[in-house]
Coordinates of C-alpha atoms and ligand atoms in Angstrom, one line a residue:
M950 CA 15.9 -18.7 4.1
V951 CA 13.1 -18.8 6.8
V952 CA 11.7 -16.2 8.9
T953 CA 10.7 -17.1 12.2
V954 CA 7.8 -15.7 14.0
E955 CA 9.1 -15.5 17.4
P956 CA 9.5 -12.0 18.1
D957 CA 12.6 -12.4 19.9
R958 CA 14.6 -13.9 16.9
R959 CA 13.7 -11.8 14.4
P960 CA 16.8 -10.9 12.2
P961 CA 17.4 -7.2 10.8
L962 CA 16.9 -6.7 6.9
D963 CA 20.0 -8.2 5.2
S964 CA 21.3 -4.9 3.4
R965 CA 23.6 -7.0 1.2
V966 CA 20.6 -8.9 -0.5
L967 CA 18.6 -5.5 -0.8
V968 CA 21.5 -3.8 -2.2
D969 CA 22.5 -6.6 -4.9
E970 CA 18.8 -6.7 -6.1
I971 CA 18.1 -3.1 -6.1
S972 CA 21.5 -2.3 -7.9
L973 CA 20.5 -4.3 -10.8
T974 CA 17.4 -1.9 -11.1
P975 CA 18.5 1.4 -12.8
D976 CA 15.4 3.2 -12.0
L977 CA 15.6 2.5 -8.1
T978 CA 18.0 3.8 -5.6
L979 CA 18.0 2.4 -1.9
E980 CA 18.4 4.3 1.3
L981 CA 18.1 1.7 4.1
L982 CA 17.5 3.1 7.6
R983 CA 17.7 0.8 10.6
E984 CA 15.2 3.0 12.4
S985 CA 13.0 5.8 11.3
T986 CA 10.0 7.7 12.4
S987 CA 8.1 7.6 9.3
T988 CA 9.5 6.8 5.7
N989 CA 6.8 9.1 4.4
Q990 CA 8.3 12.0 6.2
V991 CA 12.0 11.0 5.4
A992 CA 11.2 10.6 1.8
A993 CA 9.2 13.9 1.4
D994 CA 12.0 15.7 3.2
R995 CA 14.5 14.1 0.5
A996 CA 12.1 14.9 -2.4
R997 CA 11.9 18.4 -1.2
A998 CA 16.0 18.4 -1.1
G999 CA 15.7 17.4 -4.8
A1000 CA 15.7 13.3 -4.7
P1001 CA 14.8 12.1 -8.0
D1002 CA 12.2 9.5 -8.9
G1003 CA 13.0 6.2 -7.8
L1004 CA 14.5 7.0 -4.2
L1005 CA 13.5 4.1 -2.1
V1006 CA 13.6 4.9 1.7
V1007 CA 13.0 1.5 3.8
A1008 CA 13.1 1.7 7.5
D1009 CA 14.0 -1.8 9.1
H1010 CA 12.1 -0.4 12.1
Q1011 CA 9.3 2.4 11.7
T1012 CA 8.6 4.2 15.3
A1013 CA 6.1 6.6 14.2
G1014 CA 4.2 5.5 11.1
R1015 CA 1.5 7.5 9.5
G1016 CA -1.9 6.4 8.2
R1017 CA -4.3 8.6 6.4
L1018 CA -6.2 11.3 8.3
D1019 CA -3.6 11.7 11.1
R1020 CA -3.9 8.2 12.0
T1021 CA -1.0 5.8 12.9
W1022 CA 0.5 2.6 11.6
E1023 CA 1.9 0.4 14.1
T1024 CA 4.7 -2.2 13.6
P1025 CA 6.9 -4.3 15.9
A1026 CA 10.7 -4.2 15.0
G1027 CA 11.7 -6.9 12.6
A1028 CA 8.3 -8.0 11.7
A1029 CA 7.0 -5.7 9.2
I1030 CA 8.0 -4.0 6.0
T1031 CA 7.9 -0.3 5.9
F1032 CA 9.1 1.8 3.0
S1033 CA 8.2 4.9 0.9
L1034 CA 9.2 5.5 -2.6
V1035 CA 9.6 8.9 -4.5
L1036 CA 8.0 9.2 -7.8
R1037 CA 7.7 12.3 -9.9
P1038 CA 4.7 11.4 -12.2
T1039 CA 4.3 13.1 -15.5
V1040 CA 0.6 12.0 -16.1
P1041 CA -2.1 14.7 -16.2
P1042 CA -3.1 16.0 -12.8
A1043 CA -6.4 14.6 -13.4
S1044 CA -4.8 11.1 -13.4
W1045 CA -3.0 11.6 -10.0
P1046 CA -6.1 10.0 -8.0
W1047 CA -5.3 6.7 -9.6
L1048 CA -2.0 6.4 -7.9
P1049 CA -3.2 5.3 -4.5
L1050 CA -5.4 2.8 -6.4
L1051 CA -2.4 1.6 -8.7
T1052 CA -0.4 1.1 -5.6
G1053 CA -2.8 -1.0 -3.6
H1054 CA -3.5 -3.1 -7.1
T1055 CA 0.1 -3.9 -7.6
V1056 CA 1.0 -4.7 -3.6
S1057 CA -2.0 -7.0 -4.0
K1058 CA -0.8 -8.7 -7.1
A1059 CA 2.7 -8.9 -5.8
L1060 CA 1.4 -10.9 -2.7
T1061 CA -0.8 -12.9 -5.0
A1062 CA 2.4 -14.0 -7.0
L1063 CA 4.0 -15.2 -3.5
G1064 CA 1.0 -17.2 -3.0
Y1065 CA -1.2 -15.2 -0.7
D1066 CA -5.0 -14.7 -1.7
S1067 CA -5.0 -11.1 -1.7
R1068 CA -7.7 -8.3 -2.8
V1069 CA -7.8 -4.6 -2.5
K1070 CA -10.6 -2.9 -0.5
W1071 CA -11.4 0.5 -2.1
P1072 CA -9.4 2.7 -2.4
N1073 CA -6.0 0.7 -1.2
D1074 CA -6.3 -1.4 1.8
V1075 CA -4.8 -4.6 0.9
L1076 CA -6.8 -7.6 2.5
I1077 CA -6.1 -11.4 3.0
E1078 CA -9.4 -13.1 4.0
G1079 CA -11.1 -9.8 4.8
K1080 CA -8.4 -8.5 7.1
K1081 CA -6.0 -5.8 6.4
V1082 CA -2.4 -6.9 5.9
A1083 CA -1.1 -3.7 4.2
G1084 CA -1.8 -0.1 4.4
I1085 CA -0.8 2.5 1.7
L1086 CA -0.5 6.2 2.3
V1087 CA 0.2 8.1 -1.0
E1088 CA 1.0 11.9 -0.5
R1089 CA 1.4 14.7 -3.0
I1090 CA 4.1 17.3 -2.0
D1091 CA 5.4 20.4 -4.0
T1092 CA 8.9 20.6 -4.5
E1093 CA 11.2 23.1 -6.6
T1094 CA 11.4 20.7 -9.3
G1095 CA 7.7 19.8 -9.5
P1096 CA 5.1 17.9 -7.5
A1097 CA 6.1 14.6 -6.2
A1098 CA 4.5 11.4 -4.9
I1099 CA 5.4 9.8 -2.1
V1100 CA 4.2 6.2 -1.9
G1101 CA 4.3 4.7 1.3
V1102 CA 3.7 0.9 2.0
G1103 CA 3.5 -0.9 5.4
I1104 CA 3.1 -4.8 5.2
N1105 CA 2.6 -7.0 8.2
V1106 CA 4.9 -10.0 7.5
S1107 CA 5.5 -12.0 10.7
T1108 CA 3.4 -9.9 13.2
T1109 CA 1.7 -12.2 15.5
A1110 CA -2.1 -11.8 16.6
E1111 CA -1.3 -10.5 20.1
E1112 CA 1.3 -7.8 18.3
L1113 CA -1.5 -6.5 15.7
P1114 CA -2.9 -3.3 16.9
V1115 CA -6.8 -3.7 15.8
P1116 CA -8.4 -7.1 15.3
T1117 CA -9.3 -6.2 11.7
A1118 CA -5.7 -6.6 11.0
T1119 CA -3.6 -9.7 9.9
S1120 CA -0.2 -10.5 8.8
L1121 CA 1.4 -12.9 6.0
A1122 CA 2.5 -15.4 8.7
L1123 CA -1.1 -15.5 10.2
A1124 CA -2.7 -15.7 7.0
H1125 CA -0.7 -18.5 5.6
P1126 CA 2.0 -20.1 8.3
D1127 CA 3.2 -22.6 5.4
L1128 CA 4.5 -19.8 3.1
T1129 CA 7.5 -18.2 4.9
P1130 CA 8.9 -15.8 2.4
T1131 CA 11.7 -13.4 3.9
R1132 CA 10.9 -9.8 4.4
E1133 CA 13.7 -9.2 1.7
A1134 CA 11.7 -11.3 -0.6
V1135 CA 8.5 -9.5 0.1
L1136 CA 10.1 -6.2 0.0
L1137 CA 11.6 -6.9 -3.4
G1138 CA 8.6 -8.6 -4.9
V1139 CA 6.3 -5.8 -3.8
V1140 CA 8.7 -2.7 -4.9
A1141 CA 9.3 -4.3 -8.4
G1142 CA 5.5 -4.8 -8.7
I1143 CA 4.8 -1.2 -8.1
R1144 CA 7.7 0.1 -10.2
E1145 CA 6.6 -2.1 -13.2
G1146 CA 2.7 -1.1 -12.9
Y1147 CA 3.6 2.4 -12.2
D1148 CA 6.1 2.6 -15.3
A1149 CA 3.4 0.9 -17.5
W1150 CA 0.7 3.5 -16.4
Q1151 CA 3.0 6.3 -17.0
A1152 CA 4.1 5.3 -20.2
G1153 CA 0.9 3.8 -21.6
G1154 CA -1.5 6.8 -21.9
S1155 CA -5.2 6.4 -22.2
E1156 CA -5.1 2.8 -23.1
A1157 CA -3.0 1.9 -20.0
A1158 CA -5.1 3.9 -17.9
A1159 CA -8.4 1.8 -19.0
R1160 CA -6.5 -1.3 -18.5
L1161 CA -5.4 -0.4 -15.0
A1162 CA -9.0 0.4 -14.3
A1163 CA -10.5 -2.7 -15.7
S1164 CA -8.1 -4.9 -13.8
Y1165 CA -8.3 -3.0 -10.5
V1166 CA -12.2 -3.6 -10.7
D1167 CA -11.7 -7.2 -11.4
H1168 CA -9.5 -7.7 -8.2
C1169 CA -11.3 -5.2 -5.9
A1170 CA -12.9 -6.8 -3.0
T1171 CA -15.1 -3.8 -2.7
V1172 CA -17.2 -3.8 -5.8
G1173 CA -20.3 -5.9 -5.8
Q1174 CA -20.5 -5.5 -1.8
D1175 CA -23.0 -4.0 0.5
V1176 CA -21.0 -1.0 2.0
R1177 CA -21.2 1.6 4.4
V1178 CA -18.8 4.5 3.4
D1179 CA -17.6 6.7 6.3
L1180 CA -17.0 10.2 4.7
P1181 CA -14.5 12.5 5.8
G1182 CA -17.0 15.2 7.0
G1183 CA -18.2 12.7 9.6
T1184 CA -21.4 11.5 7.9
S1185 CA -21.8 7.9 6.0
M1186 CA -23.5 6.3 3.3
T1187 CA -25.1 2.9 2.8
G1188 CA -25.6 0.9 -0.4
R1189 CA -24.2 -1.4 -2.7
A1190 CA -20.7 -0.8 -4.3
V1191 CA -21.0 -1.1 -8.0
D1192 CA -18.1 0.2 -9.9
V1193 CA -15.1 2.6 -10.0
D1194 CA -15.6 5.5 -12.3
P1195 CA -12.7 6.7 -14.6
D1196 CA -11.4 9.1 -11.9
G1197 CA -10.9 6.4 -9.3
R1198 CA -14.2 7.2 -7.5
L1199 CA -16.2 4.2 -5.9
V1200 CA -19.8 4.3 -7.3
V1201 CA -22.2 3.2 -4.7
E1202 CA -25.8 2.6 -5.5
T1203 CA -27.8 3.9 -2.6
A1204 CA -31.4 4.2 -2.0
A1205 CA -31.3 7.9 -3.2
G1206 CA -29.6 6.9 -6.4
R1207 CA -26.0 6.6 -7.5
E1208 CA -23.3 8.5 -5.6
K1209 CA -19.9 8.7 -6.3
V1210 CA -17.1 8.8 -3.5
G1211 CA -13.7 10.2 -3.9
A1212 CA -12.3 9.7 -0.3
G1213 CA -13.6 7.7 2.8
D1214 CA -13.5 4.6 4.6
V1215 CA -15.2 1.7 3.4
V1216 CA -16.7 -0.9 5.7
H1217 CA -18.0 -4.2 3.9
V1218 CA -21.2 -5.1 5.5
V1219 CA -21.6 -8.6 5.9
P1220 CA -25.1 -9.7 5.6
E1221 CA -26.6 -11.1 8.9
Ligands
BT5_2232 C1 -3.2 3.2 6.1 O1 -3.9 4.3 6.8 O2 -3.6 2.2 6.0 C2 -1.8 3.9 5.6 C3 -0.7 3.2 6.4 C4 0.6 3.3 5.8 C5 1.8 3.0 6.5 C6 3.0 3.2 5.7 S1 4.3 2.4 6.4 C7 5.5 3.2 5.4 C8 4.9 4.8 5.1 N1 5.7 5.5 6.2 C9 4.4 5.8 7.0 O3 4.6 6.8 8.0 N2 3.4 5.3 6.6 C10 3.5 4.7 5.5 P1 -5.3 4.1 7.4 O4 -6.3 3.9 6.1 O5 -5.8 5.5 7.7 O6 -5.5 3.1 8.4 C11 -5.0 3.2 9.6 C12 -5.5 2.5 10.6 O7 -5.2 0.9 10.3 C13 -5.3 2.8 12.2 O8 -6.0 3.6 12.5 C14 -5.5 1.3 12.7 O9 -6.8 1.1 12.9 C15 -4.9 0.3 11.5 N3 -3.7 -0.1 11.7 C16 -2.6 0.4 12.1 N4 -1.7 -0.2 12.0 C17 -2.0 -1.3 11.6 C18 -1.1 -2.4 11.1 N5 0.1 -2.7 11.2 N6 -1.9 -3.4 10.3 C19 -3.2 -3.1 9.9 N7 -3.9 -2.2 10.5 C20 -3.3 -1.2 11.1

């Protein structure tokens, strides 16, 4: 099956294909919504109402997607993948900061498996040729049965250049027009990749954590780059990103010495 990039001829997600595949995976349950405001919002509501680990909320069209720090995530109908997975991690609280990085890493690896040359910009923007193809929003919420993680992922699949909200964005179709995976294939590949990576990390203790950290650094486009990091307080720092520490923080070599950053927006500085 081939996905067209003509906006007026985009088919809806084929629920039979998704249900068939996901019913074979005992640790996933699908809730497919034709339209939704924000899948992270819906998944958080479900988790608060008791939804178990593995609930996958997919929106065929998301109308009010959320980014980090109250930003928005914009996707035209039929052009993207937008979903949120409810997870109930049992790892120690100190390991939670790795969850967004793990998600970015596994999404990027799933896209690589589909033939795209994909890398992660710290902490979890998924890039192809330096442009953002996927965004991730991981939120921790409290529920009566313990804390839950809402892992939200948006991927631009057939979005055209005119439809993309910012010039720093790309889509799978723009990045590699010869590859034409269906939205269903991208969704299933990415969800399977996240589930597998997460399960290995959850079950594997410190050895799995160390393996993830090494693999993340290997595939992270930021490490080795000159960067500017815009920090949540409104300040910024510049330097060379040299590593990611065991807590998932970016290590930046600045003029004033080594700094560790737990949250911020990284800009890869292109040498003039
Ligand atoms: C993110 O935020 O990148 C997280 C995006 C998460 C979206 C998923 S979709 C399913 C789930 N349900 C939700 O409601 N959200 C999640 P951040 O790093 O803050 O980036 C947001 C910024 O990316 C915006 O301010 C724009 O500059 C840009 N942007 C918006 N839409 C984009 C798109 N489709 N592609 C690339 N960049 C985009």
